[in-house]
Coordinates of C-alpha atoms in Angstrom, one line a residue:
M15 CA 4.0 -5.8 20.1
A16 CA 6.6 -8.1 19.5
S17 CA 9.5 -7.1 17.3
S18 CA 11.4 -9.1 14.7
K19 CA 13.3 -10.8 17.7
G20 CA 10.6 -11.8 19.3
E21 CA 10.6 -9.3 22.1
A22 CA 7.7 -7.0 23.4
Q23 CA 7.9 -3.4 22.3
T24 CA 5.8 -0.6 23.9
R25 CA 3.7 1.6 21.5
L26 CA 1.5 4.5 22.3
L27 CA -2.2 3.9 21.3
I28 CA -4.8 6.9 21.7
A29 CA -8.4 5.1 21.0
P30 CA -12.1 5.7 22.4
H31 CA -13.5 3.3 24.7
L32 CA -10.5 0.5 24.4
P33 CA -10.8 -1.5 27.6
I34 CA -7.0 -3.1 27.2
T35 CA -4.1 -0.7 27.7
T36 CA -1.2 -1.8 25.4
I37 CA -1.2 -3.1 22.0
S38 CA 0.7 -6.2 23.2
E39 CA -2.1 -6.9 25.5
L40 CA -4.4 -6.4 22.6
H41 CA -2.8 -8.7 20.5
A42 CA -2.3 -11.5 22.5
S43 CA -5.7 -11.4 24.1
C44 CA -7.4 -11.2 20.8
K45 CA -10.9 -12.1 21.5
F46 CA -14.2 -11.1 19.7
E47 CA -14.2 -7.9 21.5
G48 CA -10.8 -6.0 21.1
C49 CA -8.8 -7.2 18.6
L50 CA -6.7 -6.1 15.6
L51 CA -8.4 -7.0 12.1
S52 CA -6.7 -7.2 8.5
L53 CA -9.2 -5.7 6.0
R54 CA -9.1 -4.4 2.8
H55 CA -8.9 -0.7 2.5
P56 CA -12.0 0.3 0.7
K57 CA -10.6 2.1 -1.8
S58 CA -7.5 1.0 -2.8
G59 CA -8.2 -2.8 -1.9
K60 CA -4.7 -3.1 0.6
P61 CA -4.4 -4.8 3.3
S62 CA -4.9 -2.7 6.2
C63 CA -5.5 -2.7 9.9
Y64 CA -8.6 -2.1 11.8
L65 CA -9.4 -2.0 15.7
F66 CA -12.4 -3.6 16.3
T67 CA -13.7 -3.1 20.2
D68 CA -17.0 -3.1 22.0
G69 CA -18.8 -3.5 18.3
L70 CA -17.1 -0.6 17.3
L71 CA -14.8 -0.5 13.7
Q72 CA -11.6 2.0 14.5
E73 CA -9.3 2.7 11.4
L74 CA -5.3 2.8 12.8
H75 CA -3.5 5.9 11.9
W76 CA 0.4 6.1 12.5
F77 CA 2.6 9.3 13.0
K78 CA 6.1 9.9 13.9
Q79 CA 8.6 12.6 14.6
S80 CA 12.0 12.4 12.9
Y81 CA 13.2 12.1 16.7
G82 CA 11.3 11.9 19.6
S83 CA 10.1 9.2 22.5
W84 CA 7.2 9.3 24.6
F85 CA 7.7 9.6 28.8
I86 CA 4.8 7.3 29.9
G87 CA 4.6 7.4 33.9
D88 CA 8.5 6.5 35.0
Y89 CA 8.6 4.3 31.7
I90 CA 10.8 5.9 28.5
C91 CA 9.1 4.4 25.1
E92 CA 12.2 4.9 22.5
D93 CA 10.0 4.8 19.7
G94 CA 8.3 8.4 19.2
G95 CA 5.4 6.9 16.8
I96 CA 1.8 7.1 17.7
Y97 CA -1.2 5.2 16.8
V98 CA -4.5 6.8 16.5
A99 CA -7.6 4.7 16.2
T100 CA -10.4 6.6 14.9
P101 CA -13.8 5.4 14.2
V102 CA -15.4 4.2 10.9
D103 CA -18.5 3.8 9.4
P104 CA -18.4 -0.1 8.8
V105 CA -20.6 0.8 5.6
F106 CA -17.5 1.5 3.5
I107 CA -15.6 -1.3 4.3
L108 CA -18.5 -3.6 3.6
L109 CA -19.8 -1.8 0.3
P110 CA -16.7 -3.2 -2.1
L111 CA -17.5 -6.6 -0.9
F112 CA -21.3 -6.0 -1.7
H113 CA -20.7 -4.7 -4.8
E114 CA -18.6 -7.9 -5.8
A115 CA -20.9 -10.3 -4.5
R116 CA -23.7 -9.3 -6.7
M117 CA -21.8 -9.8 -9.9
K118 CA -23.8 -7.4 -11.6
K119 CA -23.2 -6.9 -15.7
G120 CA -24.4 -3.9 -17.7
D121 CA -28.1 -3.1 -17.0
E122 CA -28.7 -6.1 -14.8
L123 CA -29.6 -5.4 -10.8
G124 CA -27.4 -8.5 -9.7
K125 CA -27.9 -11.4 -8.0
F126 CA -29.1 -11.9 -4.3
R127 CA -26.7 -13.4 -2.0
Q128 CA -26.5 -15.4 1.5
V129 CA -24.7 -12.5 3.9
D130 CA -22.8 -15.5 5.4
D131 CA -21.0 -16.5 2.0
I132 CA -20.6 -12.5 1.2
M133 CA -18.5 -12.1 4.5
F134 CA -16.3 -14.7 3.7
V135 CA -13.5 -13.7 2.4
D136 CA -10.8 -15.8 1.4
G137 CA -7.2 -14.5 3.2
Y138 CA -9.4 -12.0 5.3
P139 CA -11.0 -14.0 8.4
G140 CA -11.2 -10.7 10.0
Y141 CA -14.7 -9.8 8.3
R142 CA -16.3 -12.6 10.1
Y143 CA -15.7 -10.9 13.2
L144 CA -17.9 -7.7 11.7
L145 CA -21.3 -10.2 11.1
P146 CA -22.8 -9.0 14.5
V147 CA -22.6 -5.3 12.9
V148 CA -23.8 -6.0 9.6
S149 CA -27.2 -6.4 10.2
N150 CA -27.7 -2.8 11.2
S151 CA -26.1 -1.9 7.8
L152 CA -28.2 -3.7 5.4
Q153 CA -31.4 -2.1 5.0
A154 CA -29.3 1.3 4.1
I155 CA -27.7 0.0 1.7
C156 CA -29.3 -3.3 0.2
E157 CA -32.4 -5.0 -0.7
V158 CA -33.1 -7.9 1.9
K159 CA -35.3 -11.1 1.9
E160 CA -35.2 -13.7 4.5
V161 CA -35.8 -17.4 3.4
G162 CA -36.5 -19.0 6.6
S163 CA -33.8 -18.5 9.0
E164 CA -31.5 -17.1 5.9
I165 CA -31.0 -14.0 4.9
F166 CA -30.1 -12.9 1.3
C167 CA -29.1 -9.2 0.4
R168 CA -28.4 -7.6 -3.0
L169 CA -26.8 -3.8 -2.9
D170 CA -29.0 -1.1 -4.3
D171 CA -27.3 1.3 -6.0
S172 CA -30.3 4.2 -5.2
K173 CA -30.1 3.2 -1.4
V174 CA -26.2 3.5 -1.7
V175 CA -26.6 6.8 -3.2
A176 CA -29.2 8.0 -0.6
W177 CA -26.8 6.9 2.1
L178 CA -23.8 8.6 0.8
H179 CA -26.1 12.3 0.2
C180 CA -26.6 11.9 4.0
K181 CA -22.6 11.5 4.6
V182 CA -22.6 14.9 2.5
N183 CA -25.3 16.6 4.3
N184 CA -23.7 15.4 7.7
L185 CA -19.9 16.9 6.4
K186 CA -21.5 20.2 5.0
L187 CA -22.8 20.6 8.9
V188 CA -19.4 20.0 10.0
L189 CA -16.7 21.6 7.9
P190 CA -17.4 24.8 8.6
T191 CA -17.3 24.4 12.6
L192 CA -13.5 22.9 11.8
D193 CA -12.1 26.6 10.9
K194 CA -13.0 30.2 10.2
N195 CA -11.7 29.7 6.8
Y196 CA -14.5 27.1 6.1
A197 CA -17.4 29.9 7.3
V198 CA -16.7 32.0 4.3
R199 CA -16.3 29.4 1.8
D200 CA -19.7 29.3 -0.8
E201 CA -22.0 25.9 -0.7
K202 CA -20.4 24.5 -4.2
D203 CA -16.9 24.2 -2.5
T204 CA -18.0 23.5 0.8
L205 CA -20.0 20.8 -1.3
R206 CA -16.8 19.6 -3.4
D207 CA -14.7 19.3 0.0
A208 CA -17.0 17.1 1.1
V209 CA -17.4 14.9 -2.0
S210 CA -13.5 14.7 -1.6
L211 CA -13.0 13.5 1.9
L212 CA -15.8 11.1 1.2
G213 CA -13.6 9.9 -1.9
E214 CA -11.0 8.9 0.4
Y215 CA -13.2 5.5 1.3
L216 CA -14.8 5.2 -2.3
S217 CA -13.9 3.8 -5.5
E218 CA -14.5 6.5 -8.4
E219 CA -16.6 3.8 -10.4
P220 CA -19.2 3.7 -9.6
W221 CA -19.8 5.7 -6.3
I222 CA -18.0 8.8 -7.0
R223 CA -19.6 9.0 -10.4
L224 CA -22.9 8.6 -9.2
L225 CA -22.8 10.6 -6.4
C226 CA -21.7 13.8 -8.2
S227 CA -24.2 12.8 -10.8
H228 CA -27.0 12.6 -7.8
L229 CA -25.7 16.3 -6.6
S230 CA -25.7 17.9 -10.0
I231 CA -21.5 18.3 -9.7
S232 CA -18.7 17.8 -12.1
L233 CA -16.9 14.3 -11.6
D234 CA -13.6 16.4 -12.4
Y235 CA -14.7 18.9 -10.1
A236 CA -14.9 16.8 -7.4
V237 CA -11.7 14.5 -7.5
K238 CA -9.4 17.2 -8.2
S239 CA -10.3 19.2 -5.0
D240 CA -7.4 20.3 -3.1
V241 CA -9.3 19.5 0.1
I242 CA -8.2 20.3 3.6
D243 CA -5.5 18.4 5.3
I244 CA -7.1 15.4 6.8
L245 CA -5.2 12.6 8.9
P246 CA -3.3 10.1 6.6
I247 CA -6.1 7.1 5.7
A248 CA -5.3 3.7 6.8
S249 CA -4.0 2.3 3.6
E250 CA -1.1 5.0 3.7
S251 CA 0.1 4.8 7.1
T252 CA -1.0 2.0 9.3
L253 CA -0.3 -1.7 10.9
V254 CA -0.8 -4.7 9.0
Q255 CA -1.0 -8.2 10.5
D256 CA 1.1 -11.0 8.4
E257 CA 0.4 -14.5 8.0
K258 CA 1.9 -15.1 11.4
G259 CA 0.0 -12.6 13.2
R260 CA 2.9 -9.8 14.1
T261 CA 1.9 -6.4 13.6
R262 CA 4.1 -4.7 11.6
T263 CA 4.1 -0.7 9.8
G264 CA 2.2 -0.7 6.3
T265 CA 4.3 0.1 3.3
G266 CA 2.0 2.5 1.8
R267 CA 2.7 6.2 0.8
Q268 CA 5.0 8.1 3.4
S269 CA 4.6 11.5 4.2
K270 CA 7.6 14.2 3.8
K271 CA 10.0 14.2 6.8
K272 CA 9.5 17.3 8.5
K273 CA 12.7 19.7 9.5
T274 CA 14.3 18.0 12.8
E275 CA 12.9 19.7 16.0
T276 CA 14.6 19.8 19.5
G277 CA 12.9 19.6 22.6
S278 CA 9.9 17.8 24.1
L279 CA 6.8 18.2 22.1
N280 CA 3.4 18.0 23.7
I281 CA 1.0 15.5 22.3
K282 CA -1.3 18.1 21.0
D283 CA 1.7 19.4 18.8
M284 CA 1.6 16.4 16.5
F285 CA -1.6 17.1 14.8
R286 CA -2.4 20.1 13.0
K287 CA -5.3 22.3 12.8
A288 CA -7.9 21.3 10.3
S289 CA -7.6 24.0 7.9
R290 CA -7.2 25.0 3.9
S291 CA -3.8 26.3 4.1
G292 CA -3.5 29.9 2.3
N293 CA -6.7 31.3 2.8

Protein backbone atom coordinates (compact mmCIF):
# COMPACT_ATOMS: atom_id res chain seq x y z
CA MET A 1 0.00 0.00 0.00
CA ALA A 2 1.44 3.36 -1.01
CA SER A 3 1.52 6.29 1.41
CA SER A 4 1.01 9.95 0.55
CA LYS A 5 4.79 10.15 0.02
CA GLY A 6 4.74 7.27 -2.43
CA GLU A 7 6.49 4.89 -0.03
CA ALA A 8 5.27 1.31 0.29
CA GLN A 9 3.68 0.51 3.63
CA THR A 10 2.83 -2.88 5.10
CA ARG A 11 -0.67 -3.63 6.34
CA LEU A 12 -2.06 -6.78 7.91
CA LEU A 13 -5.00 -8.36 6.10
CA ILE A 14 -6.91 -11.46 7.14
CA ALA A 15 -8.87 -13.01 4.30
CA PRO A 16 -9.95 -16.51 3.24
CA HIS A 17 -8.45 -17.98 0.07
CA LEU A 18 -6.29 -14.97 -0.69
CA PRO A 19 -3.57 -15.94 -3.20
CA ILE A 20 -1.62 -12.69 -2.71
CA THR A 21 0.20 -12.13 0.57
CA THR A 22 0.09 -8.34 0.97
CA ILE A 23 -2.17 -5.47 0.03
CA SER A 24 0.67 -3.84 -1.92
CA GLU A 25 1.05 -6.95 -4.07
CA LEU A 26 -2.72 -7.14 -4.44
CA HIS A 27 -3.04 -3.53 -5.52
CA ALA A 28 -0.05 -3.68 -7.87
CA SER A 29 -1.28 -6.82 -9.63
CA CYS A 30 -4.98 -5.94 -9.74
CA LYS A 31 -6.00 -8.67 -12.13
CA PHE A 32 -9.43 -10.16 -12.66
CA GLU A 33 -8.93 -12.50 -9.71
CA GLY A 34 -7.55 -10.71 -6.67
CA CYS A 35 -8.32 -6.99 -6.79
CA LEU A 36 -9.84 -4.22 -4.72
CA LEU A 37 -13.13 -2.94 -6.09
CA SER A 38 -14.76 0.34 -5.22
CA LEU A 39 -18.52 -0.30 -5.11
CA ARG A 40 -21.52 1.40 -3.56
CA HIS A 41 -22.50 0.16 -0.15
CA PRO A 42 -25.97 -1.42 -0.63
CA LYS A 43 -27.54 0.56 2.22
CA SER A 44 -25.76 3.92 2.36
CA GLY A 45 -24.78 4.17 -1.30
CA LYS A 46 -21.35 5.48 -0.25
CA PRO A 47 -18.16 4.24 -1.94
CA SER A 48 -16.84 1.18 -0.11
CA CYS A 49 -13.96 -1.15 -0.79
CA TYR A 50 -14.44 -4.84 -1.52
CA LEU A 51 -11.98 -7.61 -2.22
CA PHE A 52 -12.78 -9.82 -5.19
CA THR A 53 -10.71 -12.97 -5.52
CA ASP A 54 -11.36 -16.37 -7.07
CA GLY A 55 -14.98 -15.39 -7.76
CA LEU A 56 -15.55 -14.58 -4.07
CA LEU A 57 -16.67 -11.08 -3.07
CA GLN A 58 -15.55 -9.94 0.38
CA GLU A 59 -16.09 -6.72 2.28
CA LEU A 60 -13.21 -5.10 4.18
CA HIS A 61 -13.37 -4.05 7.83
CA TRP A 62 -10.74 -2.00 9.61
CA PHE A 63 -9.85 -2.21 13.31
CA LYS A 64 -7.19 -0.33 15.25
CA GLN A 65 -6.18 -0.05 18.88
CA SER A 66 -5.11 3.34 20.26
CA TYR A 67 -1.52 2.09 20.37
CA GLY A 68 -0.09 -1.05 18.88
CA SER A 69 2.01 -2.73 16.23
CA TRP A 70 2.34 -6.15 14.65
CA PHE A 71 5.24 -8.60 14.73
CA ILE A 72 5.32 -10.29 11.32
CA GLY A 73 8.19 -12.74 11.31
CA ASP A 74 11.31 -10.66 11.97
CA TYR A 75 9.58 -7.50 10.83
CA ILE A 76 7.66 -4.96 12.94
CA CYS A 77 4.66 -3.35 11.26
CA GLU A 78 4.27 0.04 12.96
CA ASP A 79 0.62 0.39 11.98
CA GLY A 80 -1.32 -1.67 14.52
CA GLY A 81 -4.47 -1.68 12.44
CA ILE A 82 -5.89 -4.82 10.95
CA TYR A 83 -8.01 -5.35 7.87
CA VAL A 84 -10.41 -8.29 7.83
CA ALA A 85 -12.09 -9.52 4.66
CA THR A 86 -15.37 -11.38 5.14
CA PRO A 87 -17.51 -12.94 2.39
CA VAL A 88 -20.66 -11.08 1.40
CA ASP A 89 -23.44 -12.31 -0.86
CA PRO A 90 -23.10 -10.29 -4.11
CA VAL A 91 -26.90 -10.15 -4.36
CA PHE A 92 -26.88 -7.53 -1.59
CA ILE A 93 -24.49 -5.40 -3.64
CA LEU A 94 -26.44 -5.87 -6.89
CA LEU A 95 -29.91 -5.31 -5.43
CA PRO A 96 -29.81 -1.46 -5.54
CA LEU A 97 -28.58 -1.53 -9.14
CA PHE A 98 -31.35 -3.80 -10.35
CA HIS A 99 -33.93 -1.87 -8.33
CA GLU A 100 -32.96 1.40 -10.03
CA ALA A 101 -32.59 -0.19 -13.45
CA ARG A 102 -36.20 -1.34 -13.78
CA MET A 103 -37.40 2.31 -13.47
CA LYS A 104 -40.52 1.26 -11.62
CA LYS A 105 -43.30 3.80 -11.19
CA GLY A 106 -46.14 3.24 -8.76
CA ASP A 107 -47.67 -0.21 -9.12
CA GLU A 108 -45.96 -0.87 -12.44
CA LEU A 109 -43.64 -3.86 -12.68
CA GLY A 110 -40.94 -1.85 -14.39
CA LYS A 111 -38.88 -2.48 -17.50
CA PHE A 112 -36.66 -5.32 -18.62
CA ARG A 113 -33.07 -4.19 -19.02
CA GLN A 114 -30.00 -5.75 -20.55
CA VAL A 115 -27.66 -7.09 -17.88
CA ASP A 116 -24.56 -5.45 -19.39
CA ASP A 117 -26.27 -2.07 -19.27
CA ILE A 118 -27.28 -2.51 -15.63
CA MET A 119 -23.73 -3.37 -14.62
CA PHE A 120 -22.31 -0.25 -16.24
CA VAL A 121 -22.28 2.29 -13.41
CA ASP A 122 -20.69 5.66 -14.06
CA GLY A 123 -17.74 6.18 -11.73
CA TYR A 124 -17.75 2.57 -10.54
CA PRO A 125 -15.94 0.37 -13.08
CA GLY A 126 -15.57 -2.31 -10.41
CA TYR A 127 -19.09 -3.60 -11.08
CA ARG A 128 -17.90 -4.95 -14.43
CA TYR A 129 -15.72 -7.44 -12.58
CA LEU A 130 -18.85 -8.97 -11.06
CA LEU A 131 -20.44 -9.87 -14.40
CA PRO A 132 -19.38 -13.56 -14.17
CA VAL A 133 -21.14 -13.97 -10.80
CA VAL A 134 -24.30 -12.13 -11.83
CA SER A 135 -25.62 -15.05 -13.86
CA ASN A 136 -25.71 -17.20 -10.71
CA SER A 137 -27.90 -14.63 -8.96
CA LEU A 138 -30.35 -13.53 -11.65
CA GLN A 139 -32.85 -16.36 -11.31
CA ALA A 140 -33.06 -15.85 -7.54
CA ILE A 141 -34.28 -12.25 -7.68
CA CYS A 142 -35.27 -11.47 -11.28
CA GLU A 143 -37.50 -12.41 -14.16
CA VAL A 144 -35.13 -13.34 -16.96
CA LYS A 145 -35.63 -13.35 -20.72
CA GLU A 146 -33.15 -14.39 -23.37
CA VAL A 147 -33.32 -12.73 -26.79
CA GLY A 148 -30.76 -14.37 -29.00
CA SER A 149 -27.46 -14.13 -27.15
CA GLU A 150 -28.63 -11.19 -25.03
CA ILE A 151 -30.02 -11.55 -21.51
CA PHE A 152 -32.67 -9.17 -20.22
CA CYS A 153 -33.95 -9.11 -16.66
CA ARG A 154 -36.34 -7.28 -14.36
CA LEU A 155 -36.22 -7.33 -10.59
CA ASP A 156 -39.12 -9.23 -9.07
CA ASP A 157 -40.24 -8.08 -5.61
CA SER A 158 -41.77 -11.43 -4.69
CA LYS A 159 -38.54 -13.26 -5.55
CA VAL A 160 -36.48 -10.76 -3.54
CA VAL A 161 -38.72 -11.20 -0.50
CA ALA A 162 -38.53 -15.00 -0.81
CA TRP A 163 -34.73 -14.76 -1.05
CA LEU A 164 -34.62 -12.52 2.04
CA HIS A 165 -36.90 -14.94 3.91
CA CYS A 166 -34.34 -17.70 3.28
CA LYS A 167 -31.65 -15.43 4.70
CA VAL A 168 -33.77 -14.83 7.80
CA ASN A 169 -34.28 -18.57 8.29
CA ASN A 170 -30.54 -19.19 8.00
CA LEU A 171 -29.80 -16.50 10.59
CA LYS A 172 -32.42 -17.91 12.96
CA LEU A 173 -30.50 -21.18 12.92
CA VAL A 174 -27.07 -19.57 13.34
CA LEU A 175 -27.75 -16.91 15.98
CA PRO A 176 -28.54 -19.36 18.85
CA THR A 177 -25.17 -21.04 18.27
CA LEU A 178 -23.19 -17.81 18.76
CA ASP A 179 -23.76 -17.42 22.46
CA LYS A 180 -25.62 -19.15 25.27
CA ASN A 181 -27.75 -16.01 25.82
CA TYR A 182 -29.36 -16.54 22.44
CA ALA A 183 -30.49 -20.02 23.39
CA VAL A 184 -32.98 -18.60 25.92
CA ARG A 185 -34.39 -15.88 23.67
CA ASP A 186 -37.85 -16.38 22.23
CA GLU A 187 -38.39 -16.84 18.53
CA LYS A 188 -39.88 -13.37 18.02
CA ASP A 189 -36.78 -11.63 19.37
CA THR A 190 -34.49 -13.86 17.32
CA LEU A 191 -36.56 -13.06 14.24
CA ARG A 192 -36.24 -9.35 14.97
CA ASP A 193 -32.46 -9.64 15.35
CA ALA A 194 -32.21 -11.53 12.07
CA VAL A 195 -34.12 -8.79 10.23
CA SER A 196 -31.97 -6.12 11.91
CA LEU A 197 -28.79 -7.83 10.77
CA LEU A 198 -30.06 -7.96 7.20
CA GLY A 199 -30.97 -4.31 7.57
CA GLU A 200 -27.26 -3.47 7.66
CA TYR A 201 -27.25 -4.24 3.93
CA LEU A 202 -30.75 -3.19 2.88
CA SER A 203 -32.62 0.07 2.47
CA GLU A 204 -35.72 0.38 4.60
CA GLU A 205 -37.77 1.16 1.49
CA PRO A 206 -38.87 -1.06 0.01
CA TRP A 207 -37.02 -4.16 1.24
CA ILE A 208 -37.20 -4.03 5.03
CA ARG A 209 -40.82 -2.90 4.84
CA LEU A 210 -41.76 -5.72 2.45
CA LEU A 211 -39.84 -8.29 4.50
CA CYS A 212 -41.51 -7.22 7.75
CA SER A 213 -44.91 -7.38 6.08
CA HIS A 214 -44.12 -10.87 4.78
CA LEU A 215 -43.02 -12.01 8.26
CA SER A 216 -45.95 -10.25 9.98
CA ILE A 217 -43.76 -8.19 12.29
CA SER A 218 -43.82 -4.45 12.95
CA LEU A 219 -41.38 -2.37 10.93
CA ASP A 220 -40.64 -0.12 13.93
CA TYR A 221 -40.07 -3.19 16.10
CA ALA A 222 -37.52 -4.56 13.64
CA VAL A 223 -35.53 -1.43 12.79
CA LYS A 224 -35.20 -0.32 16.42
CA SER A 225 -33.73 -3.61 17.58
CA ASP A 226 -30.72 -3.29 19.87
CA VAL A 227 -29.02 -6.04 17.92
CA ILE A 228 -25.87 -7.87 19.02
CA ASP A 229 -22.39 -6.46 18.53
CA ILE A 230 -21.19 -7.22 15.03
CA LEU A 231 -18.25 -6.19 12.92
CA PRO A 232 -18.63 -2.68 11.46
CA ILE A 233 -20.16 -2.57 8.02
CA ALA A 234 -17.97 -1.62 5.12
CA SER A 235 -19.32 1.92 4.91
CA GLU A 236 -18.30 2.71 8.49
CA SER A 237 -14.63 1.75 8.53
CA THR A 238 -13.04 0.46 5.40
CA LEU A 239 -10.71 1.21 2.54
CA VAL A 240 -11.77 3.15 -0.52
CA GLN A 241 -9.88 3.85 -3.70
CA ASP A 242 -9.58 7.40 -4.99
CA GLU A 243 -9.53 8.48 -8.61
CA LYS A 244 -5.77 7.88 -8.79
CA GLY A 245 -6.08 4.31 -7.62
CA ARG A 246 -4.62 4.95 -4.18
CA THR A 247 -6.13 3.15 -1.24
CA ARG A 248 -7.13 5.16 1.81
CA THR A 249 -9.18 4.74 4.95
CA GLY A 250 -12.86 5.58 4.65
CA THR A 251 -14.28 8.63 6.42
CA GLY A 252 -17.39 6.98 7.79
CA ARG A 253 -18.50 6.83 11.40
CA GLN A 254 -15.71 6.17 13.89
CA SER A 255 -16.25 4.03 16.95
CA LYS A 256 -15.31 5.34 20.38
CA LYS A 257 -11.71 4.75 21.34
CA LYS A 258 -11.12 2.32 24.14
CA LYS A 259 -8.97 3.14 27.12
CA THR A 260 -5.33 2.73 26.24
CA GLU A 261 -4.03 -0.71 27.09
CA THR A 262 -0.46 -1.77 27.68
CA GLY A 263 1.36 -4.96 26.81
CA SER A 264 1.12 -7.27 23.83
CA LEU A 265 -2.20 -8.60 22.58
CA ASN A 266 -3.03 -11.76 20.73
CA ILE A 267 -4.98 -11.25 17.54
CA LYS A 268 -8.03 -12.89 19.15
CA ASP A 269 -8.10 -10.11 21.73
CA MET A 270 -9.04 -7.61 19.04
CA PHE A 271 -12.42 -9.16 18.53
CA ARG A 272 -15.32 -9.28 20.95
CA LYS A 273 -17.52 -12.29 21.30
CA ALA A 274 -20.84 -11.91 19.53
CA SER A 275 -23.21 -11.64 22.47
CA ARG A 276 -25.90 -9.36 23.78
CA SER A 277 -24.64 -7.19 26.60
CA GLY A 278 -26.65 -7.11 29.78
CA ASN A 279 -28.26 -10.54 29.36
